[in-house]
Amino acid sequence: MDWGMKNRTSKVIRPRDGRCVMLAVDHGYFLGPTEGLEVPSKTIRPLLSYADSLMVTRGVLRTSVNPSTDVPIVLRVSGGSSIVGEDLSNEIITNSVEDAIRLNAICLALSIFVGSKYEHQTLSSLAKLVDEGEKYGIPILAVTAVGKEMSRDARYLSLACRVAAELGAHVVKTYYCENFEKVVEGCPLPIIIAGGKKLSKESDVLELAYNAIRKGASGVDMGRNIWQSDCPVAMIKALRAIVHKDSDVKEAHDILLKEKNRESNSIKL
Ligand code: 5RP
């Protein structure tokens, strides 16, 4: 691995502890102005300083993130279908690597839809993007997207993560599942986990992150369970404690409650 690739990868997975808290705000590329992300700049601004990196599309980056930020940018470069379209898995590469470099991206993210109608297309895109990334020393984050008809179990997620690794991705994002350690065992890359749809209990989000880390995940790449929470800053702080300080669920929950109290007191003042 050359210096540039190593340097950029170290901004995704921090070498200090081998972990990462990536804030995902790329959802609009297929969901439109989804709840909590209607005005991306408003969602991103208070959370940015607590994120190790920001996962975003170029449109939101250009319009809604201050270019003086020192938070590393993970650029989503796949898309082409929306939630109301024919098939979400029909994705292509939506960005040139040259434009990603102009935007100072340190990593490029692309979804693969293993087992879907467009499996071959999305896997070919991954292989092509890896080649482009290698040319310029930019790591690739493979997002193991799960189609409506596919189950998020260890068997399927192990397959998708391993395929991503074999095709040359540098980091994989997947979902937490029962027997998650099997997914980790079968994938020679760092794995980070998405949060998925908003869970009703905050403690369930913390438990999900805690279990994933305990079973070998390198961190989280979370969106909805942070910015759809009623106290997004408290949630990201609590998640940071789990990921970077090895806090347990109770410790992290205490951090969340303390931050919530602090915020509600400062509103009253
Ligand atoms: C959308 C994505 C999201 O970034 C990913 O799913 C993480 O967000 P969430 O925690 O809301 O699931 O890749 O395709």
Coordinates of C-alpha atoms and ligand atoms in Angstrom, one line a residue:
M1 CA 0.0 0.0 0.0
D2 CA 1.5 3.4 -0.9
W3 CA 1.8 6.4 1.4
G4 CA -1.3 8.2 0.1
M5 CA -3.5 5.1 0.4
K6 CA -2.3 4.5 4.0
N7 CA -2.7 8.1 4.9
R8 CA -6.2 8.4 3.7
T9 CA -7.2 5.0 5.2
S10 CA -5.9 6.2 8.5
K11 CA -8.5 9.0 8.3
V12 CA -11.3 6.5 8.0
I13 CA -10.1 4.0 10.6
R14 CA -8.1 5.9 13.2
P15 CA -4.8 4.2 13.9
R16 CA -4.9 5.3 17.6
D17 CA -7.5 2.6 18.4
G18 CA -8.4 1.0 15.0
R19 CA -11.9 2.4 15.3
C20 CA -14.2 5.0 13.6
V21 CA -17.3 7.0 14.1
M22 CA -18.5 8.0 10.6
L23 CA -21.6 10.2 10.4
A24 CA -23.8 9.1 7.4
V25 CA -25.8 11.8 5.8
D26 CA -25.9 10.5 2.3
H27 CA -29.5 9.2 2.4
G28 CA -31.0 11.8 0.2
Y29 CA -29.4 10.3 -2.9
F30 CA -32.3 7.7 -3.0
L31 CA -34.7 8.9 -0.2
G32 CA -35.0 12.6 -1.0
P33 CA -35.5 15.0 1.9
T34 CA -36.0 12.2 4.5
E35 CA -37.0 13.0 8.1
G36 CA -34.2 14.6 10.1
L37 CA -32.3 15.4 6.9
E38 CA -34.7 17.9 5.3
V39 CA -32.2 20.7 5.5
P40 CA -28.8 18.9 5.4
S41 CA -26.7 21.9 6.7
K42 CA -28.9 22.2 9.8
T43 CA -28.5 18.5 10.5
I44 CA -24.8 18.3 9.9
R45 CA -23.6 21.5 11.6
P46 CA -24.1 20.6 15.3
L47 CA -22.9 17.0 14.8
L48 CA -19.8 17.5 12.6
S49 CA -17.2 18.1 15.3
Y50 CA -18.2 14.8 16.9
A51 CA -17.7 12.8 13.7
D52 CA -14.3 11.2 12.7
S53 CA -15.5 11.4 9.1
L54 CA -18.6 12.5 7.2
M55 CA -20.3 10.2 4.6
V56 CA -22.0 12.5 2.1
T57 CA -22.8 13.0 -1.6
R58 CA -21.1 15.7 -3.6
G59 CA -24.3 17.7 -3.9
V60 CA -24.8 18.0 -0.2
L61 CA -21.1 18.5 0.4
R62 CA -20.9 21.4 -2.0
T63 CA -24.1 23.1 -0.7
S64 CA -24.2 22.2 2.9
V65 CA -20.8 21.7 4.4
N66 CA -18.4 24.4 5.2
P67 CA -15.2 23.9 3.1
S68 CA -13.0 24.9 6.0
T69 CA -14.0 21.8 7.9
D70 CA -11.1 19.5 8.9
V71 CA -13.5 16.5 9.2
P72 CA -12.4 14.0 6.5
I73 CA -15.0 13.4 3.7
V74 CA -16.1 10.0 2.6
L75 CA -17.9 10.6 -0.7
R76 CA -20.8 8.4 -1.8
V77 CA -20.2 7.8 -5.5
S78 CA -22.9 5.4 -6.4
G79 CA -26.6 6.0 -7.1
G80 CA -29.0 6.4 -9.9
S81 CA -32.3 4.9 -8.5
S82 CA -34.8 6.3 -6.0
I83 CA -37.1 4.8 -3.5
V84 CA -40.0 5.2 -6.0
G85 CA -38.1 3.8 -8.9
E86 CA -38.2 0.4 -10.5
D87 CA -35.3 -1.2 -8.6
L88 CA -33.1 0.4 -5.9
S89 CA -30.2 -2.0 -6.8
N90 CA -29.9 -0.5 -10.3
E91 CA -27.0 1.7 -9.2
I92 CA -24.1 3.0 -11.2
I93 CA -21.0 5.1 -10.4
T94 CA -22.2 8.7 -10.2
N95 CA -18.9 10.6 -9.8
S96 CA -15.6 10.7 -11.5
V97 CA -12.6 10.1 -9.3
E98 CA -11.1 13.4 -10.5
D99 CA -14.1 15.3 -9.1
A100 CA -13.8 13.3 -5.9
I101 CA -10.2 14.4 -5.6
R102 CA -11.2 18.1 -6.3
L103 CA -13.6 17.7 -3.4
N104 CA -10.8 16.4 -1.3
A105 CA -12.5 13.1 -0.5
I106 CA -10.4 10.7 1.5
C107 CA -12.5 7.6 0.7
L108 CA -15.1 6.7 -1.9
A109 CA -18.3 4.8 -1.0
L110 CA -20.3 2.6 -3.3
S111 CA -23.2 0.2 -2.6
I112 CA -23.2 -3.4 -3.8
F113 CA -26.4 -5.4 -4.0
V114 CA -25.4 -9.0 -3.8
G115 CA -28.2 -11.4 -4.8
S116 CA -30.2 -8.7 -6.5
K117 CA -31.1 -8.3 -10.2
Y118 CA -28.2 -5.8 -10.6
E119 CA -25.6 -7.8 -8.6
H120 CA -23.3 -8.1 -11.6
Q121 CA -23.5 -4.4 -12.4
T122 CA -22.8 -3.2 -8.9
L123 CA -20.0 -5.6 -8.4
S124 CA -18.4 -4.6 -11.7
S125 CA -18.7 -1.0 -10.5
L126 CA -16.9 -1.9 -7.3
A127 CA -14.1 -3.5 -9.2
K128 CA -13.8 -0.5 -11.5
L129 CA -13.8 1.9 -8.6
V130 CA -11.1 -0.1 -6.8
D131 CA -8.9 0.2 -9.9
E132 CA -9.5 4.0 -10.0
G133 CA -8.9 4.4 -6.3
E134 CA -5.7 2.4 -6.5
K135 CA -4.5 4.8 -9.3
Y136 CA -4.8 7.8 -7.0
G137 CA -4.3 6.2 -3.5
I138 CA -8.0 6.5 -2.5
P139 CA -9.6 3.7 -0.4
I140 CA -13.0 2.3 -1.3
L141 CA -15.8 1.7 1.2
A142 CA -18.1 -1.0 0.0
V143 CA -21.6 -0.7 1.4
T144 CA -23.4 -4.0 1.5
A145 CA -26.8 -2.8 0.7
V146 CA -29.7 -5.2 1.3
G147 CA -32.6 -5.3 -1.1
K148 CA -36.2 -5.6 0.1
E149 CA -36.4 -9.4 -0.5
M150 CA -33.0 -10.2 1.2
S151 CA -32.6 -11.1 4.8
R152 CA -30.0 -9.4 7.0
D153 CA -28.6 -12.6 8.4
A154 CA -25.0 -13.7 9.0
R155 CA -25.0 -16.0 6.0
Y156 CA -26.0 -13.3 3.5
L157 CA -24.0 -10.5 5.1
S158 CA -20.8 -12.8 5.3
L159 CA -21.2 -13.5 1.6
A160 CA -21.6 -9.8 0.7
C161 CA -18.7 -8.6 2.9
R162 CA -16.4 -11.3 1.6
V163 CA -17.2 -10.6 -2.0
A164 CA -16.5 -6.9 -1.4
A165 CA -13.1 -7.8 0.2
E166 CA -12.2 -10.2 -2.6
L167 CA -12.9 -7.5 -5.2
G168 CA -10.4 -5.2 -3.5
A169 CA -12.5 -2.8 -1.3
H170 CA -10.6 -1.4 1.7
V171 CA -13.4 -1.1 4.2
V172 CA -16.8 -2.7 4.4
K173 CA -20.0 -1.3 5.8
T174 CA -22.7 -3.8 6.8
Y175 CA -25.5 -4.4 9.3
Y176 CA -25.3 -5.9 12.7
C177 CA -26.9 -9.3 12.9
E178 CA -27.1 -12.4 15.0
N179 CA -23.8 -14.3 14.9
F180 CA -22.1 -11.1 13.7
E181 CA -18.7 -12.6 14.7
K182 CA -19.1 -15.0 11.8
V183 CA -19.4 -12.0 9.4
V184 CA -16.2 -10.5 11.0
E185 CA -14.3 -13.8 10.9
G186 CA -15.0 -14.3 7.1
C187 CA -14.0 -10.8 6.1
P188 CA -10.3 -9.7 6.1
L189 CA -11.2 -6.0 6.1
P190 CA -12.3 -3.6 8.8
I191 CA -16.1 -3.7 9.1
I192 CA -18.2 -0.8 10.2
I193 CA -21.9 -1.0 10.8
A194 CA -24.9 1.0 9.7
G195 CA -27.7 1.7 12.2
G196 CA -30.6 1.1 9.8
K197 CA -34.1 2.4 10.4
K198 CA -34.5 4.4 13.6
L199 CA -35.0 2.1 16.6
S200 CA -37.6 3.1 19.1
K201 CA -35.4 2.9 22.2
E202 CA -32.1 4.8 22.5
S203 CA -30.7 2.0 24.6
D204 CA -31.3 -0.4 21.7
V205 CA -29.1 1.8 19.5
L206 CA -26.3 1.8 22.1
E207 CA -26.7 -2.0 22.6
L208 CA -26.4 -2.5 18.8
A209 CA -23.2 -0.5 18.7
Y210 CA -21.8 -2.1 21.8
N211 CA -22.5 -5.7 20.6
A212 CA -21.0 -4.9 17.2
I213 CA -17.8 -3.6 18.7
R214 CA -17.6 -6.4 21.1
K215 CA -17.9 -8.9 18.2
G216 CA -15.2 -7.3 16.2
A217 CA -16.6 -4.3 14.3
S218 CA -14.2 -1.4 13.8
G219 CA -16.8 1.2 14.3
V220 CA -20.1 2.7 13.2
D221 CA -21.2 4.5 10.0
M222 CA -24.6 5.7 11.4
G223 CA -27.2 8.1 10.2
R224 CA -30.9 7.9 11.1
N225 CA -30.4 6.6 14.7
I226 CA -28.3 9.8 15.3
W227 CA -30.1 12.6 13.5
Q228 CA -33.6 11.3 13.9
S229 CA -33.0 10.9 17.6
D230 CA -34.6 13.7 19.8
C231 CA -31.1 14.6 20.9
P232 CA -28.6 13.9 18.1
V233 CA -25.5 15.4 19.8
A234 CA -26.2 13.3 22.9
M235 CA -26.5 10.2 20.8
I236 CA -23.3 10.7 18.8
K237 CA -21.4 11.4 22.1
A238 CA -22.7 8.2 23.6
L239 CA -21.8 6.2 20.5
R240 CA -18.3 7.8 20.6
A241 CA -17.9 6.5 24.1
I242 CA -18.7 3.0 23.0
V243 CA -16.5 3.1 20.0
H244 CA -13.5 5.0 21.3
K245 CA -13.6 4.4 25.0
D246 CA -14.9 0.9 25.2
S247 CA -17.8 2.1 27.4
D248 CA -20.5 -0.3 28.1
V249 CA -24.2 0.3 27.3
K250 CA -24.9 1.8 30.8
E251 CA -22.0 4.1 30.7
A252 CA -22.9 5.3 27.3
H253 CA -26.5 5.8 28.3
D254 CA -25.4 7.9 31.3
I255 CA -23.5 10.1 28.9
L256 CA -26.5 10.4 26.7
L257 CA -28.8 11.4 29.6
K258 CA -26.2 13.8 31.0
E259 CA -25.9 15.5 27.6
K260 CA -29.7 15.6 27.2
N261 CA -30.0 17.3 30.6
R262 CA -27.3 19.8 29.8
E263 CA -29.1 20.7 26.5
S264 CA -32.5 21.1 28.1
N265 CA -31.0 23.3 30.9
S266 CA -29.2 25.5 28.4
I267 CA -32.5 25.9 26.5
K268 CA -34.3 27.0 29.7
L269 CA -31.6 29.6 30.6
Ligands
5RP1 C1 -27.6 4.5 2.7 C2 -26.4 4.4 3.4 C3 -26.3 4.9 4.8 O1 -25.2 5.8 4.9 C4 -26.2 3.8 5.8 O2 -27.3 3.0 5.7 C5 -26.1 4.4 7.2 O3 -27.1 5.0 7.6 P1 -28.2 4.4 8.7 O4 -27.5 4.3 10.0 O5 -29.3 5.5 8.7 O6 -28.6 3.1 8.2 O7 -25.4 3.9 3.0 O8 -27.6 3.7 1.6

